[in-house]
XYZ file of C-alpha atoms in Angstrom:
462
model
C -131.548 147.100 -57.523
C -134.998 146.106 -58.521
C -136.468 149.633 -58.623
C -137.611 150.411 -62.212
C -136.794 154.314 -62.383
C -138.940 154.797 -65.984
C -141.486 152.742 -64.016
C -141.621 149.383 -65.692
C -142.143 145.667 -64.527
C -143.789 142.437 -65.120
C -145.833 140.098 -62.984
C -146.572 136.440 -64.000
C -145.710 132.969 -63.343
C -144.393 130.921 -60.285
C -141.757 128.508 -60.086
C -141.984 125.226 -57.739
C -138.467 125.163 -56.598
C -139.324 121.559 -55.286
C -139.217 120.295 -58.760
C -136.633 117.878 -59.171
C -135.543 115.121 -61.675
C -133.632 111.700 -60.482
C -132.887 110.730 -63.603
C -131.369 106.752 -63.745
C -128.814 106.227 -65.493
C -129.387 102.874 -68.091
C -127.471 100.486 -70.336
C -128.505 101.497 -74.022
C -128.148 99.856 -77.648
C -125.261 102.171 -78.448
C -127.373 104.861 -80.503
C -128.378 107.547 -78.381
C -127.163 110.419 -77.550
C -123.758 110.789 -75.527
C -122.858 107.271 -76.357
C -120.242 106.136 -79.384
C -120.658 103.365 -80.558
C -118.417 101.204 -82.366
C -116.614 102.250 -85.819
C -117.986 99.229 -88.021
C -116.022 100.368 -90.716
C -112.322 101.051 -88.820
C -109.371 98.495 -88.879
C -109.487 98.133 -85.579
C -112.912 96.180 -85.437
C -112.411 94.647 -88.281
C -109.890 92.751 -86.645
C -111.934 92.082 -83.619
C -114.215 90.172 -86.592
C -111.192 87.956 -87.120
C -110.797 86.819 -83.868
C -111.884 83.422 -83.170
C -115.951 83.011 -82.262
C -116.486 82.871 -78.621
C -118.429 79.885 -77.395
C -122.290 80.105 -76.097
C -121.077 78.873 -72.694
C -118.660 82.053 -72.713
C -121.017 84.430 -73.691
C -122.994 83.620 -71.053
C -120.918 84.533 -68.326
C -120.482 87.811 -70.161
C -123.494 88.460 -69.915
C -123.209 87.397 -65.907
C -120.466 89.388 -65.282
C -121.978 92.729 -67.521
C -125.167 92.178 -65.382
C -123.349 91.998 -62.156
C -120.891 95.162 -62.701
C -124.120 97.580 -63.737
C -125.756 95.734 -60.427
C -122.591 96.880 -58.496
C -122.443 100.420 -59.837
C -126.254 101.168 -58.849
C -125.690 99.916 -55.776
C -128.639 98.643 -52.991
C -131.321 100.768 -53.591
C -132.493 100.641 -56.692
C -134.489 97.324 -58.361
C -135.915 96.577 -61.766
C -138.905 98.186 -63.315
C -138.818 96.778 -66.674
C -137.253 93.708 -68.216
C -137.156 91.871 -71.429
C -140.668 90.080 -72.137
C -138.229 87.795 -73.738
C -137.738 85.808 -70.332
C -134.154 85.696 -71.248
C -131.440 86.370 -68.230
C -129.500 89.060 -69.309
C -132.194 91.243 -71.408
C -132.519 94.994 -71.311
C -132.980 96.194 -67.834
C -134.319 99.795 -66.483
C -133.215 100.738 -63.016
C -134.569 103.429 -61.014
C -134.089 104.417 -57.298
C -136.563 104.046 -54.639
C -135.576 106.510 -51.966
C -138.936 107.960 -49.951
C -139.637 111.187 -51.412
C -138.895 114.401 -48.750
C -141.279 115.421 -46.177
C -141.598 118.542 -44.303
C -143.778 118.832 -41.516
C -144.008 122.656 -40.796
C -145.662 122.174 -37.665
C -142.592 120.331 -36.539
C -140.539 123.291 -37.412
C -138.289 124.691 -34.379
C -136.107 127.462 -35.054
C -134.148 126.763 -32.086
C -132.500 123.865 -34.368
C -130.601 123.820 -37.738
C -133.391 124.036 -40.672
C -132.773 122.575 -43.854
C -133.901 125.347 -46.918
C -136.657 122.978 -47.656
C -137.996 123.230 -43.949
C -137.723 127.070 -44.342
C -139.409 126.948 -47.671
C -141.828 125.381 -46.564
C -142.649 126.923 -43.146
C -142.469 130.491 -44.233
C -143.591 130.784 -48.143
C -146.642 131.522 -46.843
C -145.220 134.713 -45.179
C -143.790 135.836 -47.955
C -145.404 138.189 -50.852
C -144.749 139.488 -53.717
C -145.898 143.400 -54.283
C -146.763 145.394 -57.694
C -147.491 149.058 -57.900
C -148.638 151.537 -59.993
C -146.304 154.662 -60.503
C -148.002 157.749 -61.981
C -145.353 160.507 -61.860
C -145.227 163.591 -64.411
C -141.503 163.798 -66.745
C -139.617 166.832 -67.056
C -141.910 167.809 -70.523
C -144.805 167.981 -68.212
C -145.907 164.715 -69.383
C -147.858 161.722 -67.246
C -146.009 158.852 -67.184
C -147.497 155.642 -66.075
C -145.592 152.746 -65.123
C -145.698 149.675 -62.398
C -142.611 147.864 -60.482
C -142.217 144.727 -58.731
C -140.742 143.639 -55.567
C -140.601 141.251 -52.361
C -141.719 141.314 -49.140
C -142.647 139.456 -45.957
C -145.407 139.399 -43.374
C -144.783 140.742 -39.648
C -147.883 140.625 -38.309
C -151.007 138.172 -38.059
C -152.997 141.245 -38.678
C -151.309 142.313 -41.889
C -148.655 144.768 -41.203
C -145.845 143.810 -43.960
C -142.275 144.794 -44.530
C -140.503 145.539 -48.003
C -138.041 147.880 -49.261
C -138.838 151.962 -49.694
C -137.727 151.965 -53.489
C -140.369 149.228 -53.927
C -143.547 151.265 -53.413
C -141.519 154.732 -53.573
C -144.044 157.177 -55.611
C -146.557 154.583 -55.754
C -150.379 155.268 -56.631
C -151.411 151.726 -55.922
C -149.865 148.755 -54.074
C -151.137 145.266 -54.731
C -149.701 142.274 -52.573
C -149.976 138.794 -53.782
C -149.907 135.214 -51.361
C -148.556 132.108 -52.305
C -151.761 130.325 -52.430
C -152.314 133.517 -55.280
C -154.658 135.296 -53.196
C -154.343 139.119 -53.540
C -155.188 142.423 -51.412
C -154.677 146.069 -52.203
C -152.545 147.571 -49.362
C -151.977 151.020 -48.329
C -148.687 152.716 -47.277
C -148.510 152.966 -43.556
C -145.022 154.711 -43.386
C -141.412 154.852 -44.698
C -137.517 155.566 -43.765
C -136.612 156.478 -47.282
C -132.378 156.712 -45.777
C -133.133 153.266 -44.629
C -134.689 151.911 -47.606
C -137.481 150.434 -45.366
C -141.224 150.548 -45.655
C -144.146 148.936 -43.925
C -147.870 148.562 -45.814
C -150.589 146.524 -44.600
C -153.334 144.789 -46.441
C -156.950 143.679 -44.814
C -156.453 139.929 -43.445
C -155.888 137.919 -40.571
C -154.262 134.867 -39.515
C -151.478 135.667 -41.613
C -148.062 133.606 -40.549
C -145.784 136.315 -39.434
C -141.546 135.530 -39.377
C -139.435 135.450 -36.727
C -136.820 138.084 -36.938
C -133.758 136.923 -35.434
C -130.320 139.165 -34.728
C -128.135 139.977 -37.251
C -125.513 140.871 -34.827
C -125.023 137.200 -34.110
C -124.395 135.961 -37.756
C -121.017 135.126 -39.041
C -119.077 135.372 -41.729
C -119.622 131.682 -44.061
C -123.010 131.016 -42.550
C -125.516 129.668 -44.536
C -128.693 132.058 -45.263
C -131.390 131.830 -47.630
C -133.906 134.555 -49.065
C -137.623 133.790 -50.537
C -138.811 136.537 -53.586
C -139.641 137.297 -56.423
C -137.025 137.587 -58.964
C -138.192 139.385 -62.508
C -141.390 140.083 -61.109
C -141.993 137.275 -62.791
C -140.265 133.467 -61.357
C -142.775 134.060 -58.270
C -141.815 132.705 -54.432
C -138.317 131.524 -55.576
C -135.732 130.423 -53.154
C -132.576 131.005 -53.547
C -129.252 129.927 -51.307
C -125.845 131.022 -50.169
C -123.718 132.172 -47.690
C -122.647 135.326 -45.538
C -120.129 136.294 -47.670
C -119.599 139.566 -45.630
C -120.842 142.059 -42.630
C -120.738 145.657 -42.072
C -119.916 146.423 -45.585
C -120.324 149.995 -46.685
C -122.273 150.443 -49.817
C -122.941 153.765 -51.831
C -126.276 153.514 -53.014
C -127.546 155.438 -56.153
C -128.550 158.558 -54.355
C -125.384 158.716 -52.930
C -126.296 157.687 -49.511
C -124.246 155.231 -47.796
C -125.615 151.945 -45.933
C -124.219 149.416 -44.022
C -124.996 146.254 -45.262
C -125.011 142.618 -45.445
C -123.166 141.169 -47.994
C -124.022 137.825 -49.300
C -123.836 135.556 -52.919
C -127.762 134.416 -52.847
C -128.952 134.677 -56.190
C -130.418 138.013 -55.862
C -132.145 140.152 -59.032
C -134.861 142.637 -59.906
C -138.082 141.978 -57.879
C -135.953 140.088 -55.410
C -135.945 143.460 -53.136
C -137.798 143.418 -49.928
C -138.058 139.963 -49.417
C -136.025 138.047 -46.342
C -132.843 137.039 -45.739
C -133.119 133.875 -43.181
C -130.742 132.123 -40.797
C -130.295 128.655 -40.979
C -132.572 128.496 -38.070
C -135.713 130.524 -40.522
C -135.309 133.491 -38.511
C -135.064 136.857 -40.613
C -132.038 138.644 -40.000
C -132.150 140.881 -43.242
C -133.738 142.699 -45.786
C -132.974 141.485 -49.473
C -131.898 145.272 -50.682
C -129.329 145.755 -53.684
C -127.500 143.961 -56.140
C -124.159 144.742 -57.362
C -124.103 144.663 -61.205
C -121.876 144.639 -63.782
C -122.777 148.114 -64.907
C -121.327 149.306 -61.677
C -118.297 147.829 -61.595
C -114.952 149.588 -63.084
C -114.405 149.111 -66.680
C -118.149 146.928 -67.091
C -116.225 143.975 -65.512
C -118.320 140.959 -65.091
C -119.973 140.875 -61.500
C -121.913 137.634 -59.556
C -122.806 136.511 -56.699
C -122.814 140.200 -55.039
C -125.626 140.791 -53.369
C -126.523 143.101 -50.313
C -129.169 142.912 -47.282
C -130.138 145.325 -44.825
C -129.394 144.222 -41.620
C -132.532 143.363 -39.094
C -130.702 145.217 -35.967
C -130.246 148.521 -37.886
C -133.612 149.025 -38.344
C -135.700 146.864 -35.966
C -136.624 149.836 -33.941
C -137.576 151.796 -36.638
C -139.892 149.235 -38.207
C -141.885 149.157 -34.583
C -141.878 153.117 -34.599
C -143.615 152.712 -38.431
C -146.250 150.412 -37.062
C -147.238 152.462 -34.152
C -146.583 155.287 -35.416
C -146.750 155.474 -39.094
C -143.017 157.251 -38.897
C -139.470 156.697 -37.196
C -139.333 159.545 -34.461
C -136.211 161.597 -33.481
C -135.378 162.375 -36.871
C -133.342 165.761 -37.719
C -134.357 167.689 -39.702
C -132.632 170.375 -42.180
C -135.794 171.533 -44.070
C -133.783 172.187 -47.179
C -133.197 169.673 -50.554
C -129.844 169.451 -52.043
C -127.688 168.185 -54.681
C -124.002 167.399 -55.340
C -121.816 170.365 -57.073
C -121.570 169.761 -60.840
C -118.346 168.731 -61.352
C -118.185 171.462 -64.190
C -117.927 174.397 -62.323
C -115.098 172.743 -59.527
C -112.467 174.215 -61.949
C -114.422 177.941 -61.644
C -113.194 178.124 -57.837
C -116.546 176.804 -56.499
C -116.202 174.775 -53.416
C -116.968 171.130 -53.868
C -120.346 170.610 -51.120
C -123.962 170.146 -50.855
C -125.754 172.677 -53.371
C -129.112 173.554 -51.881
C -131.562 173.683 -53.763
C -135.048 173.873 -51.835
C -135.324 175.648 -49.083
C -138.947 174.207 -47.866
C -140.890 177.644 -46.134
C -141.208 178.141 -42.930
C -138.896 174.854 -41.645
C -135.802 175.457 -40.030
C -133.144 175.975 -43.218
C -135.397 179.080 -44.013
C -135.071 180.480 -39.998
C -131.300 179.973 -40.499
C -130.885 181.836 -43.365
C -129.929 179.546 -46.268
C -130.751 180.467 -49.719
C -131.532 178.645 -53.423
C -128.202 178.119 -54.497
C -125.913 177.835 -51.415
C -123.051 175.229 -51.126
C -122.732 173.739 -47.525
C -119.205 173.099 -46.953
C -119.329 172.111 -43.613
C -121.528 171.126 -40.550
C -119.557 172.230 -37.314
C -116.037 170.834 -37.893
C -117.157 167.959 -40.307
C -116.468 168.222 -43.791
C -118.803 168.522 -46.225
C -118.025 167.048 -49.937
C -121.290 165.637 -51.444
C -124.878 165.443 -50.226
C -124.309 161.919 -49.184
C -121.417 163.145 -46.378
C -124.151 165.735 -45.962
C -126.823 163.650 -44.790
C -124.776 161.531 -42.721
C -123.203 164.319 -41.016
C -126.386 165.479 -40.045
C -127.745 162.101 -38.810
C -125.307 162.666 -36.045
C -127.550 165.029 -34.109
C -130.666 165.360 -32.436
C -133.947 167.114 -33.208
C -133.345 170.620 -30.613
C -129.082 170.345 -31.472
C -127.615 173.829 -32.727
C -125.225 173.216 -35.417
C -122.945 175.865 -37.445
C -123.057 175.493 -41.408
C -120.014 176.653 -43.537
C -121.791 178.070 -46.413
C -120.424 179.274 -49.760
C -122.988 181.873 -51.147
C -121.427 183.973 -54.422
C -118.207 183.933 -53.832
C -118.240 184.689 -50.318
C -118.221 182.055 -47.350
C -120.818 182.433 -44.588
C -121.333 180.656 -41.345
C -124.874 180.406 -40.702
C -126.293 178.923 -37.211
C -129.314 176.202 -37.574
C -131.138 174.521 -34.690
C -132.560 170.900 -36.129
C -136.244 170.394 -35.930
C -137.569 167.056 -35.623
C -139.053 165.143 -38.953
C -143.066 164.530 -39.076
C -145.270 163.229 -42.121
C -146.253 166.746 -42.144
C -142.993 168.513 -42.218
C -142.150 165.750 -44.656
C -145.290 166.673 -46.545
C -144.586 170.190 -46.859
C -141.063 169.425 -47.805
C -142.465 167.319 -50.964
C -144.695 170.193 -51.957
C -141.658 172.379 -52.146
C -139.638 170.082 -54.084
C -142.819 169.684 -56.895
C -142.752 173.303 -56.696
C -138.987 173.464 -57.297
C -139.259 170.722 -60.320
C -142.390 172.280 -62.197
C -139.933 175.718 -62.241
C -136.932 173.909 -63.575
C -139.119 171.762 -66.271
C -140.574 175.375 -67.555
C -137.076 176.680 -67.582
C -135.399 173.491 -69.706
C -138.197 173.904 -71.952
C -137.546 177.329 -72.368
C -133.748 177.212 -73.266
C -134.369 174.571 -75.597
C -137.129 176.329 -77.496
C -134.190 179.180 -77.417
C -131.771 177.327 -78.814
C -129.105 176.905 -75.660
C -127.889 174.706 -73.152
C -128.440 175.172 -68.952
C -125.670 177.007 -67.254
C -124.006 174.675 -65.372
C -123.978 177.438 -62.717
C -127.581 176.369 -61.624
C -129.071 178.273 -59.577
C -125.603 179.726 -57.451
């Protein structure tokens, strides 16, 4: 939701979301705004003129009675700050209330009991950060494009280990991270579940105030939660509240990848992703992740109050495996890229599927056989529609599992056998270096047909 995809973002100001006004209401001369005064020059107060002159004993209690109703309606805790020099009874008075302001005493704070969102605010701002990057990436022309994001995120560990969203520092060449007291560190990517949308960096500090992460198996629908970020990149460390509003939705993310998620109405916008979603007891059962907008909804219907978290228990383990071990272990691996089927060529008798496109050297998908241009149908007895029902079918396994891939290849259908390797930075690594291979050969190619005059085949590369 907050991920800037031609790289741009904004960092600035903070907001104090303790600010508050208590403004008192007063009794004015009948001038200002929101008041009407009378019509001097209607019939109906000219008649009032006509009216016999009330005596000075009856204005007085009037002016008792005026003075006792306004008294009544403020009620027992306010008392005058200003009255008429004039030492009259019954001059212009200013009321205003004298109620202690709030205190919070964070090291009071027990997360065993019901917090108030001041009592989280104030206990665990300081865990809370707010990340910039630098993106350099290269366009389809060739060209280097430099941009910079903005996002949320929240402290883990005293020694620095923070948590935040993949898309937040995905492609990054820098990572700043900025404090609440507006100190800053430059942190460095420790390691990533990109499916997950989950990433852990760490910056060079200690003492740091880590949050409790709490179960998000045990919330309920209508509970109360509240999230700390960054929204804009700009309205710094701002709280915002709401409720559950769901759990265990489904939601398609761009890529296509589904997620199961927490759904909630917190105020949540660009540069709010990353940061936590707390109980009412200030323990982190979420990750602030998406935002349903109104350009996704059918028809551009107006959309609020939509807004999606990760759920802690999903990917609590993984998040321990990044710290140790700088990735999530037990991950299959295909050691191919794909895409969806144009919808173009459905209509051509071409199998709706996953269309590979990379097939990374040497990793498993090149053992088995598959080819540039293949259209995986189905994995064992699962169907196969999209790359998204792809993935998932595939996260069903285990790293050593044999699996049988439907494949369309030309016009013909295959069935190709594939045992799963296990994912590693390094495998991961050489995947990446395939896929910049793959995109450097397709920008030379676009550039070519244009220079000739015509359009890519919507064939690809079948």
């Amino acid at each position: 939701m907050d991920y800037y995809s031609n790289g741009n973002g904004e960092w600035k100001d903070r907001e104090d979301p303790f600010s508050s006004s208590n403004t008192p209401p007063f009794q004015g001369d009948g001038t200002g705004p929101g008041f009407t005064g009378p019509d001097f020059g209607s019939s109906r107060w000219k008649e009032k003129k006509t009216r016999k002159p009330m005596s000075p004993k009856g204005k007085q209690t009037l002016k008792i009675v005026a003075l006792c109703l306004v008294c009544a309606l403020l009620g027992g805790f306010a008392y005058p700050v200003y009255q008429s020099l004039t030492g009259q009874t019954g001059g212009t008075t200013i009321y205003t209330g004298d109620r202690s302001p709030t205190k919070v005493d964070t090291s009071s704070v027990d997360t065993s009991k019901t917090l108030t969102t001041a009592d989280i605010y104030a206990k665990y701002v300081t865990s809370c950060v707010g990340i910039t990057v630098d993106i350099v990436s290269t366009n389809i022309f060739g060209q280097t494009v430099t941009g910079a994001a903005a996002g949320s995120g929240f402290v883990i560990t005293q020694d620095g280990y923070i948590l935040t969203n993949y898309h937040v520092i995905d492609g990054a060449n820098s990572i700043k991270v900025t404090f609440s007291d507006g100190k800053e560190y430059p942190a460095r990517f420790i390691g990533g579940e990109e499916r997950n949308d989950i990433a852990v960096i760490k910056v060079e500090a200690t003492g740091l105030t880590p949050v409790v992460i709490g179960k998000s198996s045990d919330m309920l629908v209508g509970e109360e939660v509240t999230t700390i970020g960054n929204p804009l990149g700009e309205l710094t460390f701002s709280e915002t509240t709401g409720i559950i509003s769901a759990l265990n939705r489904t939601i398609t993310m761009s890529d296509g990848t589904q997620m199961n998620m927490i759904q909630t109405d917190c105020a949540i916008n660009s540069g709010n992703s990353g940061g936590p979603l707390f109980n009412q007891h200030g323990e982190v059962i979420g990750i602030v992740s998406a935002k349903y907008s109104s350009g996704n909804a059918p028809s551009g219907a107006s959309v609020e109050g939509l807004g999606f978290a990760i759920p802690m228990d999903d990917v609590a383990d993984m998040v321990s495996q990044l710290v140790s071990n700088g990735y999530v272990t037990g991950k299959p691996l295909l050691g191919i890229s794909v895409d969806d089927v144009d919808e173009k060529v459905l209509s051509y008798g071409v199998p709706a599927g996953a269309i590979v496109r990379v097939v990374t050297p040497g990793l498993c998908g090149e053992k088995a056989g598959l080819k540039e241009g293949d259209i995986i149908t189905k994995i064992n007895d699962t169907e196969v529609r999209s790359k998204g029902e792809l993935i998932a079918a595939k996260n069903e396994y285990k790293p050593g599992d044999t699996v049988t891939l439907h494949v369309f290849r030309a016009g013909e259908d295959l069935t190709l056998t594939l045992k799963l390797e296990e994912s590693t930075p390094e495998k991961e690594a050489q995947q990446e270096r395939a896929q910049k291979a793959y995109e450097e050969q397709y920008r030379q190619k676009l550039q070519q047909e244009q220079q000739q005059g015509s359009g890519i085949w919507p064939f690809g590369g079948f």
